[in-house]
Short mmCIF file of C-alpha atoms in Angstrom, two decimals:
data_model
loop_
_atom_site.label_atom_id
_atom_site.label_comp_id
_atom_site.label_asym_id
_atom_site.label_seq_id
_atom_site.Cartn_x
_atom_site.Cartn_y
_atom_site.Cartn_z
CA MET A 1 -77.71 -6.57 -8.85
CA PRO A 2 -78.13 -9.62 -6.63
CA LEU A 3 -74.88 -10.81 -5.18
CA ALA A 4 -73.87 -12.36 -1.92
CA ILE A 5 -77.41 -13.53 -1.18
CA ASP A 6 -76.84 -16.72 -3.14
CA PHE A 7 -73.67 -17.79 -1.48
CA LEU A 8 -73.32 -20.94 0.54
CA GLN A 9 -72.27 -19.85 3.97
CA THR A 10 -69.28 -21.98 4.77
CA GLY A 11 -67.21 -19.56 6.81
CA SER A 12 -64.45 -17.17 5.96
CA MET A 13 -61.06 -17.90 4.47
CA ALA A 14 -59.60 -15.35 6.87
CA ASP A 15 -59.68 -17.88 9.69
CA SER A 16 -57.17 -20.18 8.04
CA THR A 17 -54.37 -17.89 6.91
CA SER A 18 -51.73 -19.83 8.78
CA LYS A 19 -52.92 -23.22 7.52
CA ASP A 20 -51.97 -25.23 4.48
CA ARG A 21 -53.51 -23.41 1.51
CA GLN A 22 -52.86 -26.04 -1.13
CA GLU A 23 -56.28 -27.55 -0.49
CA ILE A 24 -58.98 -25.55 -2.28
CA THR A 25 -61.59 -24.11 0.08
CA PHE A 26 -64.92 -23.40 -1.52
CA SER A 27 -65.87 -20.65 0.87
CA SER A 28 -68.08 -18.62 -1.43
CA VAL A 29 -69.41 -20.72 -4.28
CA PRO A 30 -72.91 -19.71 -5.40
CA LYS A 31 -75.56 -22.42 -5.04
CA ALA A 32 -76.41 -22.06 -8.72
CA VAL A 33 -72.84 -23.04 -9.62
CA VAL A 34 -73.09 -26.16 -7.47
CA SER A 35 -76.36 -27.04 -9.24
CA ARG A 36 -74.66 -26.68 -12.59
CA LEU A 37 -71.78 -28.93 -11.48
CA SER A 38 -74.37 -31.72 -11.24
CA LEU A 39 -75.51 -30.95 -14.79
CA TYR A 40 -71.92 -30.92 -16.12
CA LEU A 41 -71.26 -34.22 -14.36
CA ARG A 42 -74.33 -35.90 -15.86
CA GLU A 43 -73.48 -34.62 -19.34
CA LEU A 44 -69.83 -35.71 -19.08
CA GLN A 45 -70.95 -39.18 -17.99
CA GLN A 46 -73.23 -39.29 -21.03
CA LEU A 47 -70.33 -38.16 -23.27
CA LEU A 48 -68.13 -40.92 -21.85
CA GLY A 49 -70.91 -43.39 -22.60
CA GLU A 50 -70.77 -42.15 -26.20
CA GLY A 51 -67.01 -42.76 -26.23
CA LYS A 52 -66.03 -39.08 -26.22
CA GLN A 53 -62.81 -38.80 -24.19
CA THR A 54 -62.47 -35.03 -24.55
CA VAL A 55 -64.92 -32.16 -24.86
CA ARG A 56 -64.56 -28.40 -25.36
CA SER A 57 -66.38 -25.92 -23.13
CA GLY A 58 -68.45 -24.78 -26.10
CA GLU A 59 -69.72 -28.29 -26.83
CA LEU A 60 -70.40 -29.06 -23.17
CA GLY A 61 -72.25 -25.78 -22.79
CA LYS A 62 -74.22 -26.22 -26.00
CA ARG A 63 -75.55 -29.59 -24.88
CA LEU A 64 -76.93 -27.91 -21.76
CA GLY A 65 -77.98 -24.59 -23.21
CA PHE A 66 -75.16 -22.58 -21.58
CA THR A 67 -72.43 -20.46 -23.17
CA ASP A 68 -68.82 -21.68 -23.26
CA ALA A 69 -67.86 -18.68 -21.10
CA GLN A 70 -70.27 -19.78 -18.41
CA VAL A 71 -68.92 -23.33 -18.33
CA ARG A 72 -65.35 -22.04 -17.96
CA LYS A 73 -66.33 -19.49 -15.33
CA ASP A 74 -68.19 -22.06 -13.23
CA LEU A 75 -65.27 -24.48 -13.26
CA THR A 76 -62.75 -21.73 -12.45
CA TYR A 77 -64.10 -21.68 -8.89
CA PHE A 78 -62.51 -25.06 -8.35
CA GLY A 79 -59.28 -25.02 -10.36
CA GLN A 80 -57.87 -25.32 -13.87
CA PHE A 81 -59.26 -28.26 -15.81
CA GLY A 82 -58.90 -27.47 -19.53
CA TYR A 83 -55.96 -28.32 -21.82
CA PRO A 84 -54.99 -25.87 -24.62
CA GLY A 85 -56.09 -27.22 -27.99
CA ILE A 86 -57.88 -30.20 -26.42
CA GLY A 87 -60.54 -28.97 -24.03
CA TYR A 88 -61.50 -31.03 -21.01
CA ARG A 89 -60.58 -34.69 -20.58
CA SER A 90 -64.01 -36.19 -19.81
CA GLU A 91 -62.92 -38.86 -17.33
CA GLU A 92 -60.60 -36.53 -15.45
CA LEU A 93 -63.28 -33.84 -15.15
CA VAL A 94 -65.83 -36.43 -13.98
CA GLN A 95 -63.47 -37.48 -11.20
CA ALA A 96 -62.72 -33.87 -10.29
CA ILE A 97 -66.41 -32.88 -10.09
CA ARG A 98 -67.25 -35.95 -8.02
CA HIS A 99 -64.46 -34.99 -5.64
CA ILE A 100 -65.75 -31.41 -5.43
CA LEU A 101 -69.33 -32.59 -4.83
CA GLY A 102 -68.11 -35.10 -2.26
CA THR A 103 -69.56 -38.05 -4.19
CA ASP A 104 -66.25 -39.80 -4.85
CA ILE A 105 -67.11 -41.68 -1.68
CA GLU A 106 -70.32 -43.63 -1.23
CA TRP A 107 -73.12 -42.08 0.84
CA ARG A 108 -75.54 -44.25 2.75
CA VAL A 109 -79.10 -42.95 2.67
CA VAL A 110 -82.36 -43.77 4.47
CA ILE A 111 -85.80 -42.91 3.13
CA VAL A 112 -88.56 -42.08 5.61
CA GLY A 113 -92.13 -42.40 4.35
CA ILE A 114 -92.90 -45.15 1.85
CA GLY A 115 -95.99 -43.82 0.12
CA ASN A 116 -95.95 -43.32 -3.65
CA LEU A 117 -93.17 -40.75 -3.47
CA GLY A 118 -91.05 -42.94 -1.17
CA LYS A 119 -91.58 -45.86 -3.55
CA ALA A 120 -90.56 -43.67 -6.48
CA LEU A 121 -87.40 -42.65 -4.61
CA LEU A 122 -86.62 -46.31 -3.81
CA GLY A 123 -86.94 -47.19 -7.48
CA TYR A 124 -85.07 -44.15 -8.84
CA LYS A 125 -82.10 -45.42 -10.87
CA GLY A 126 -80.23 -42.13 -10.76
CA PHE A 127 -79.11 -42.46 -7.11
CA ALA A 128 -76.92 -45.57 -7.24
CA SER A 129 -75.13 -44.40 -10.38
CA GLN A 130 -74.11 -41.18 -8.59
CA GLY A 131 -72.81 -42.86 -5.44
CA PHE A 132 -75.90 -42.87 -3.23
CA GLN A 133 -76.80 -46.21 -1.68
CA ILE A 134 -80.26 -46.51 -0.13
CA VAL A 135 -79.66 -48.75 2.87
CA ALA A 136 -83.02 -48.71 4.67
CA ALA A 137 -86.59 -47.46 4.46
CA LEU A 138 -88.90 -46.43 7.30
CA ASP A 139 -92.67 -46.12 7.52
CA ASN A 140 -95.35 -46.35 10.16
CA ASP A 141 -97.79 -48.61 8.31
CA PRO A 142 -97.79 -51.99 10.17
CA LYS A 143 -98.62 -53.81 6.91
CA LYS A 144 -95.33 -52.72 5.36
CA MET A 145 -93.08 -53.73 8.27
CA GLY A 146 -90.38 -56.23 7.44
CA THR A 147 -91.28 -56.30 3.74
CA LYS A 148 -88.75 -55.36 1.07
CA LEU A 149 -89.14 -52.95 -1.83
CA GLU A 150 -86.44 -52.73 -4.52
CA GLY A 151 -84.32 -54.92 -2.24
CA VAL A 152 -84.57 -52.46 0.67
CA LYS A 153 -86.17 -53.50 3.98
CA ILE A 154 -88.91 -51.36 5.54
CA HIS A 155 -88.60 -50.67 9.28
CA PRO A 156 -90.99 -48.95 11.72
CA ILE A 157 -90.23 -45.24 12.29
CA THR A 158 -90.05 -45.97 16.03
CA GLU A 159 -86.74 -47.73 15.27
CA LEU A 160 -85.34 -44.82 13.25
CA LYS A 161 -82.37 -44.04 15.47
CA LYS A 162 -81.31 -47.68 15.71
CA VAL A 163 -81.68 -48.25 11.95
CA VAL A 164 -79.72 -45.10 11.03
CA ARG A 165 -76.86 -46.08 13.34
CA GLN A 166 -76.82 -49.75 12.37
CA HIS A 167 -76.56 -48.86 8.68
CA ARG A 168 -74.23 -45.92 9.32
CA ALA A 169 -76.52 -43.76 7.16
CA ARG A 170 -75.45 -40.13 6.75
CA LEU A 171 -78.28 -38.73 4.65
CA GLY A 172 -82.05 -38.92 5.03
CA MET A 173 -84.80 -38.33 2.47
CA VAL A 174 -88.08 -37.29 4.07
CA ALA A 175 -91.22 -38.20 2.09
CA VAL A 176 -93.82 -38.13 4.86
CA PRO A 177 -96.93 -35.89 5.00
CA ALA A 178 -96.27 -32.25 5.91
CA VAL A 179 -97.65 -32.57 9.45
CA ALA A 180 -95.21 -35.37 10.30
CA ALA A 181 -92.09 -33.86 8.66
CA GLN A 182 -90.61 -31.85 11.57
CA ASP A 183 -90.94 -34.78 13.99
CA VAL A 184 -89.20 -37.15 11.56
CA VAL A 185 -86.50 -34.57 10.90
CA ASP A 186 -85.90 -34.11 14.65
CA GLN A 187 -85.46 -37.87 14.98
CA LEU A 188 -83.01 -37.97 12.05
CA VAL A 189 -80.98 -35.16 13.62
CA ASP A 190 -81.01 -36.98 16.95
CA ALA A 191 -79.73 -40.09 15.17
CA GLY A 192 -76.72 -38.09 13.93
CA ILE A 193 -77.56 -37.63 10.26
CA ASP A 194 -75.45 -35.09 8.26
CA GLY A 195 -77.99 -33.92 5.70
CA ILE A 196 -81.67 -34.06 4.80
CA VAL A 197 -83.63 -33.80 1.57
CA ASN A 198 -87.14 -32.72 2.50
CA PHE A 199 -89.93 -33.51 0.02
CA ALA A 200 -92.74 -32.53 2.41
CA PRO A 201 -94.29 -29.21 1.32
CA VAL A 202 -93.44 -27.46 4.60
CA THR A 203 -90.51 -25.50 6.04
CA ILE A 204 -88.48 -27.53 8.54
CA ASN A 205 -86.08 -26.31 11.22
CA LEU A 206 -82.63 -27.83 11.55
CA PRO A 207 -79.54 -27.14 13.66
CA ASN A 208 -76.69 -25.44 11.76
CA HIS A 209 -74.56 -28.57 11.58
CA VAL A 210 -77.14 -30.43 9.47
CA SER A 211 -77.52 -29.47 5.79
CA GLN A 212 -80.85 -29.47 4.05
CA VAL A 213 -82.36 -29.18 0.63
CA GLY A 214 -86.10 -28.74 0.25
CA VAL A 215 -87.75 -30.15 -2.88
CA ASP A 216 -91.01 -28.31 -3.40
CA LEU A 217 -92.63 -29.81 -6.48
CA ALA A 218 -95.14 -26.97 -6.89
CA SER A 219 -92.20 -24.56 -6.87
CA GLU A 220 -90.81 -26.25 -9.98
CA LEU A 221 -94.09 -25.57 -11.75
CA GLU A 222 -94.04 -21.95 -10.55
CA GLN A 223 -90.61 -21.46 -12.16
CA ILE A 224 -92.27 -22.38 -15.42
CA THR A 225 -95.44 -20.35 -15.04
CA PHE A 226 -93.24 -17.33 -14.21
CA ALA A 227 -91.29 -17.86 -17.44
CA VAL A 228 -94.44 -18.42 -19.49
CA ALA A 229 -96.18 -15.39 -17.98
CA LYS A 230 -93.13 -13.26 -18.82
CA ARG A 231 -93.09 -14.53 -22.38
CA LEU A 232 -96.75 -13.70 -22.85
CA GLN A 233 -96.14 -10.25 -21.35
CA MET A 234 -93.34 -9.61 -23.85
CA HIS A 235 -95.56 -10.88 -26.64
CA ASN A 236 -98.35 -8.48 -25.68
CA GLU A 237 -95.89 -5.59 -25.64
CA ALA A 238 -94.43 -6.39 -29.06
CA MET B 1 -68.25 -12.70 -8.80
CA PRO B 2 -70.99 -14.57 -10.65
CA LEU B 3 -73.47 -12.28 -12.24
CA ALA B 4 -75.49 -12.32 -15.39
CA ILE B 5 -75.15 -16.10 -15.77
CA ASP B 6 -78.13 -16.69 -13.52
CA PHE B 7 -80.54 -14.38 -15.21
CA LEU B 8 -83.68 -15.54 -16.90
CA GLN B 9 -83.37 -14.47 -20.48
CA THR B 10 -86.57 -12.69 -21.24
CA GLY B 11 -85.35 -10.06 -23.66
CA SER B 12 -84.19 -6.50 -23.19
CA MET B 13 -86.11 -3.53 -21.88
CA ALA B 14 -84.51 -1.46 -24.64
CA ASP B 15 -87.00 -2.86 -27.14
CA SER B 16 -89.98 -1.33 -25.38
CA THR B 17 -88.93 2.26 -24.70
CA SER B 18 -91.92 3.70 -26.53
CA LYS B 19 -94.42 1.36 -24.86
CA ASP B 20 -96.45 1.76 -21.71
CA ARG B 21 -94.01 1.39 -18.83
CA GLN B 22 -96.57 1.24 -16.04
CA GLU B 23 -96.64 -2.57 -16.26
CA ILE B 24 -93.63 -4.07 -14.49
CA THR B 25 -91.41 -6.07 -16.83
CA PHE B 26 -89.32 -8.68 -15.10
CA SER B 27 -86.61 -8.68 -17.70
CA SER B 28 -83.68 -9.65 -15.52
CA VAL B 29 -84.82 -11.41 -12.38
CA PRO B 30 -82.35 -14.05 -11.16
CA LYS B 31 -83.75 -17.58 -11.06
CA ALA B 32 -82.80 -17.84 -7.40
CA VAL B 33 -85.10 -14.90 -6.62
CA VAL B 34 -87.99 -16.62 -8.40
CA SER B 35 -87.29 -19.78 -6.34
CA ARG B 36 -87.42 -17.75 -3.16
CA LEU B 37 -90.74 -16.17 -4.21
CA SER B 38 -92.20 -19.69 -3.98
CA LEU B 39 -90.79 -20.03 -0.47
CA TYR B 40 -92.15 -16.65 0.62
CA LEU B 41 -95.54 -17.57 -0.82
CA ARG B 42 -95.68 -20.89 1.05
CA GLU B 43 -94.63 -19.24 4.31
CA LEU B 44 -97.16 -16.42 3.92
CA GLN B 45 -99.91 -18.95 3.29
CA GLN B 46 -98.85 -20.76 6.46
CA LEU B 47 -98.87 -17.45 8.38
CA LEU B 48 -102.39 -16.72 7.13
CA GLY B 49 -103.41 -20.19 8.30
CA GLU B 50 -102.08 -19.18 11.73
CA GLY B 51 -104.21 -16.04 11.59
CA LYS B 52 -101.30 -13.64 11.13
CA GLN B 53 -102.53 -10.81 8.89
CA THR B 54 -99.22 -8.92 8.83
CA VAL B 55 -95.57 -9.92 8.97
CA ARG B 56 -92.28 -8.00 9.05
CA SER B 57 -89.45 -8.87 6.67
CA GLY B 58 -87.32 -9.99 9.64
CA GLU B 59 -89.93 -12.50 10.82
CA LEU B 60 -90.61 -13.80 7.30
CA GLY B 61 -86.87 -14.18 6.69
CA LYS B 62 -86.24 -15.82 10.05
CA ARG B 63 -88.81 -18.52 9.40
CA LEU B 64 -86.94 -19.39 6.19
CA GLY B 65 -83.37 -18.83 7.34
CA PHE B 66 -82.85 -15.62 5.34
CA THR B 67 -81.97 -12.11 6.51
CA ASP B 68 -84.57 -9.33 6.52
CA ALA B 69 -82.41 -7.45 3.98
CA GLN B 70 -82.60 -10.36 1.58
CA VAL B 71 -86.39 -10.61 1.79
CA ARG B 72 -86.73 -6.87 1.09
CA LYS B 73 -84.20 -6.97 -1.75
CA ASP B 74 -85.90 -9.91 -3.44
CA LEU B 75 -89.31 -8.26 -3.32
CA THR B 76 -87.93 -4.93 -4.58
CA TYR B 77 -87.57 -6.51 -8.03
CA PHE B 78 -91.34 -6.50 -8.30
CA GLY B 79 -92.49 -3.36 -6.52
CA GLN B 80 -93.12 -1.84 -3.10
CA PHE B 81 -95.06 -4.12 -0.77
CA GLY B 82 -94.21 -3.08 2.81
CA TYR B 83 -96.04 -0.55 4.99
CA PRO B 84 -94.05 1.62 7.42
CA GLY B 85 -94.55 0.43 10.98
CA ILE B 86 -96.63 -2.55 9.87
CA GLY B 87 -94.58 -4.73 7.53
CA TYR B 88 -96.27 -6.75 4.81
CA ARG B 89 -99.99 -7.48 4.73
CA SER B 90 -99.97 -11.26 4.33
CA GLU B 91 -103.02 -11.64 2.09
CA GLU B 92 -101.99 -8.75 -0.16
CA LEU B 93 -98.48 -10.12 -0.57
CA VAL B 94 -99.83 -13.62 -1.30
CA GLN B 95 -101.97 -12.18 -4.09
CA ALA B 96 -99.06 -10.12 -5.44
CA ILE B 97 -96.65 -13.06 -5.50
CA ARG B 98 -99.24 -15.30 -7.17
CA HIS B 99 -99.70 -12.61 -9.81
CA ILE B 100 -95.93 -12.33 -10.32
CA LEU B 101 -95.55 -16.12 -10.56
CA GLY B 102 -98.50 -16.30 -12.93
CA THR B 103 -100.44 -18.63 -10.62
CA ASP B 104 -103.35 -16.28 -9.99
CA ILE B 105 -104.93 -18.13 -12.89
CA GLU B 106 -105.40 -21.91 -12.92
CA TRP B 107 -102.96 -24.00 -14.95
CA ARG B 108 -104.05 -27.28 -16.47
CA VAL B 109 -101.40 -29.96 -16.30
CA VAL B 110 -100.90 -33.44 -17.80
CA ILE B 111 -98.60 -36.07 -16.33
CA VAL B 112 -96.88 -38.49 -18.70
CA GLY B 113 -95.58 -41.74 -17.19
CA ILE B 114 -97.60 -43.30 -14.37
CA GLY B 115 -94.97 -45.38 -12.60
CA ASN B 116 -94.28 -44.77 -8.91
CA LEU B 117 -93.12 -41.21 -9.55
CA GLY B 118 -96.13 -40.41 -11.73
CA LYS B 119 -98.41 -41.85 -9.05
CA ALA B 120 -96.64 -39.75 -6.43
CA LEU B 121 -97.17 -36.63 -8.58
CA LEU B 122 -100.86 -37.50 -9.05
CA GLY B 123 -101.26 -37.78 -5.28
CA TYR B 124 -99.18 -34.72 -4.37
CA LYS B 125 -101.42 -32.33 -2.41
CA GLY B 126 -99.23 -29.30 -3.01
CA PHE B 127 -100.24 -28.78 -6.65
CA ALA B 128 -103.97 -28.07 -6.33
CA SER B 129 -103.44 -25.65 -3.44
CA GLN B 130 -101.09 -23.58 -5.62
CA GLY B 131 -103.36 -23.42 -8.65
CA PHE B 132 -102.24 -26.44 -10.65
CA GLN B 133 -105.00 -28.78 -11.79
CA ILE B 134 -103.96 -32.18 -13.07
CA VAL B 135 -106.44 -32.86 -15.85
CA ALA B 136 -105.12 -36.08 -17.43
CA ALA B 137 -102.47 -38.78 -17.12
CA LEU B 138 -100.80 -40.76 -19.90
CA ASP B 139 -98.96 -44.06 -19.91
CA ASN B 140 -98.23 -46.85 -22.38
CA ASP B 141 -99.16 -49.78 -20.13
CA PRO B 142 -102.35 -51.33 -21.63
CA LYS B 143 -103.43 -52.53 -18.16
CA LYS B 144 -103.70 -48.94 -16.93
CA MET B 145 -105.76 -47.61 -19.86
CA GLY B 146 -109.09 -46.09 -18.93
CA THR B 147 -108.53 -46.56 -15.19
CA LYS B 148 -108.55 -43.63 -12.80
CA LEU B 149 -106.01 -42.69 -10.14
CA GLU B 150 -106.74 -39.88 -7.68
CA GLY B 151 -109.75 -39.10 -9.85
CA VAL B 152 -107.61 -38.61 -12.98
CA LYS B 153 -108.11 -40.81 -16.05
CA ILE B 154 -105.14 -42.58 -17.65
CA HIS B 155 -104.90 -42.40 -21.44
CA PRO B 156 -102.52 -44.10 -23.91
CA ILE B 157 -99.51 -41.97 -24.89
CA THR B 158 -100.50 -42.47 -28.55
CA GLU B 159 -103.42 -40.12 -27.82
CA LEU B 160 -101.23 -37.46 -26.21
CA LYS B 161 -101.91 -34.66 -28.68
CA LYS B 162 -105.66 -35.23 -28.62
CA VAL B 163 -105.76 -35.41 -24.81
CA VAL B 164 -103.65 -32.26 -24.33
CA ARG B 165 -105.88 -30.30 -26.70
CA GLN B 166 -109.18 -31.66 -25.36
CA HIS B 167 -108.20 -30.69 -21.83
CA ARG B 168 -106.56 -27.44 -22.90
CA ALA B 169 -103.50 -28.41 -20.84
CA ARG B 170 -100.64 -25.92 -20.88
CA LEU B 171 -98.04 -27.71 -18.75
CA GLY B 172 -96.67 -31.24 -18.86
CA MET B 173 -94.80 -33.24 -16.22
CA VAL B 174 -92.63 -35.96 -17.71
CA ALA B 175 -92.00 -38.97 -15.44
CA VAL B 176 -91.06 -41.59 -18.05
CA PRO B 177 -87.75 -43.51 -18.23
CA ALA B 178 -84.78 -41.52 -19.56
CA VAL B 179 -84.75 -43.26 -22.96
CA ALA B 180 -88.36 -42.26 -23.64
CA ALA B 181 -88.15 -38.67 -22.38
CA GLN B 182 -87.16 -36.81 -25.56
CA ASP B 183 -89.84 -38.53 -27.63
CA VAL B 184 -92.55 -37.67 -25.09
CA VAL B 185 -91.28 -34.09 -24.88
CA ASP B 186 -91.38 -33.74 -28.68
CA GLN B 187 -94.99 -34.91 -28.63
CA LEU B 188 -95.89 -32.44 -25.88
CA VAL B 189 -94.29 -29.60 -27.87
CA ASP B 190 -96.17 -30.71 -30.97
CA ALA B 191 -99.39 -30.65 -28.97
CA GLY B 192 -98.73 -26.98 -28.14
CA ILE B 193 -97.73 -27.16 -24.48
CA ASP B 194 -96.16 -24.01 -22.91
CA GLY B 195 -93.86 -25.59 -20.33
CA ILE B 196 -92.41 -28.89 -19.18
CA VAL B 197 -91.12 -30.24 -15.87
CA ASN B 198 -88.76 -33.08 -16.69
CA PHE B 199 -88.14 -35.69 -13.98
CA ALA B 200 -86.24 -38.09 -16.27
CA PRO B 201 -82.50 -38.01 -15.45
CA VAL B 202 -81.50 -36.86 -18.94
CA THR B 203 -81.06 -33.56 -20.77
CA ILE B 204 -83.91 -32.78 -23.16
CA ASN B 205 -84.00 -30.38 -26.08
CA LEU B 206 -86.82 -27.91 -26.49
CA PRO B 207 -87.64 -25.05 -28.84
CA ASN B 208 -87.15 -21.58 -27.32
CA HIS B 209 -90.86 -20.90 -26.95
CA VAL B 210 -91.33 -23.77 -24.48
CA SER B 211 -90.04 -23.35 -20.90
CA GLN B 212 -88.54 -26.19 -18.98
CA VAL B 213 -87.38 -27.12 -15.51
CA GLY B 214 -85.42 -30.29 -14.95
CA VAL B 215 -85.78 -32.05 -11.60
CA ASP B 216 -82.71 -34.21 -11.04
CA LEU B 217 -83.22 -35.97 -7.71
CA ALA B 218 -79.56 -37.04 -7.42
CA SER B 219 -78.59 -33.39 -7.89
CA GLU B 220 -80.53 -32.50 -4.71
CA LEU B 221 -78.41 -35.01 -2.81
CA GLU B 222 -75.24 -33.60 -4.37
CA GLN B 223 -76.13 -30.12 -3.05
CA ILE B 224 -76.05 -31.66 0.39
CA THR B 225 -72.91 -33.73 0.02
CA PHE B 226 -71.16 -30.61 -1.25
CA ALA B 227 -72.23 -28.71 1.87
CA VAL B 228 -71.30 -31.60 4.17
CA ALA B 229 -67.92 -32.08 2.48
CA LYS B 230 -67.19 -28.37 2.89
CA ARG B 231 -68.13 -28.49 6.56
CA LEU B 232 -65.83 -31.46 7.18
CA GLN B 233 -63.05 -29.65 5.29
CA MET B 234 -63.47 -26.60 7.54
CA HIS B 235 -63.52 -28.86 10.57
CA ASN B 236 -60.26 -30.51 9.54
CA GLU B 237 -58.65 -27.11 9.06
CA ALA B 238 -59.78 -25.80 12.41
#
C-alpha cells in the first residue's frame, strides 16, 4: 500500500503545539487531493454558471467520475462544508476552496519563452478566471522585443530580474527549450520568485523555498498508454 | 489516510485465478506511481545520454527529489529490477519502464485544434522521443486546410473519422475551445480512438472503454499557490 510518499512536505504539526490552533494547517494533504480541489472548484464554478446554488456530494462526484464518499473525504481534510439535507452551498464552497488553494488573492505571473507554447499560455483563458494575472513575457528573440501579445509586453530575458521586481511577479512559467531551462530558473529564483511551472522536458533544481510543478506533456500521454495497455491485457486474459 | 481513492480501476485479480499468472497484472497501481514512472524514465534516458550504464536508487531519487526507498517501492509494483552491489542497469530499466507504460510500441496520435496550443503540441520535441508519432492535425479554419505544420498535414474536422481511420491513430489530443471539446471528443470516440488528452478547461464525458487525461493549466498553478500559501502559513506560525 502506498502511503506517505504522496504527501506534500510542509513540516510537522508538532512544532506548533503552543500556537493558536484555530487556523487549519494542511501539514499532510496528499498531492492528489490538491489536484482534485482544482477539479471541484472548476465544476462548482460551472454549476454556479448554470444557476445551481447547492449541490450534493453525489452529484458533484458524478459530474467528475468520482464517488460521493471520495468527494466528502477529500473535503474533510480542510473542514466541514456540507449542510444536512442540503449538500454544499456552491458559492460558499467556491470561496472556501479558493482560500485553501491560495487563489482568493491575485497572483502575478511572468512567462519566459514566447514560442508556440508561450503564446498558447499567453492566450489561455483559464488563468485570469482563476486569479492568475500574466503581467509580463520574456524572450531572447530581438524581433519580439517591445511588442505586445494578448496585451502583454515582451521583454528581453537579460532584464528578467528587473521585470519580475517591477511587476511584483510571484510565479514564473518556463516555456523555453530544455537546454535553457535551468539557467532561466536560476534567474527567476534570483529575482525572488515563489513558484515555478516548468514546461521544459527536463528536471530542474530549485532551492527548498521555491515550489515547482513540472508539466511533462509526454507524461500525460504515458498515463493513457498505461491505462490502454492494461485494458488490453485484461481483455486478453478474459 | 487516503487510500484506494487514487487507484486506477482496472478490475480485480480475483477474476483471473485460473489464468496464467506469470504475466504481471497491474490491477491496483496508484496513478501517482505511474506519473513517477515517467519521471524515472526521463531521468534514466538522461543518465544514458551522460554515459551512465548503471544507477543506484539513491542517485536516481536524488536527481528527482525523492528518497531511495520511494524509488524502490514504486518499482516493486512491477517486478525486481535492481542488482545487488550494482543498482539498476539504466538501459534495462528504460526498456522495462517503456514496456510497463506501453510505449515500447509506437502510438499514432492526432491533434484536434491548431491554435497556439495545437501548434505548440505539434512542435513539442518530447513526443517523438517517447514513442508518440503525430500523424495528422485537424482544425475548422478553412485557411489552414491542406497546409502543413512541422511536417503534419491539417485536415478539416468534418473529416475526423476518415482521417483517424486512414492513419490508424489510437490517441487524440484535444486543443479546441471549451465549448467545442465535447463534440470533438464524441467524434474521436466514434472514430474508435483508445485514449484522449483533453487540454480544454472543461470536464468531458467518455465511455468506459476510452481512457482520458485532462490537462488543466490553471490547476498546475494552483498546486503551486497551495504550496506557497502553506509555506507562508508555517512562516507566520513560526
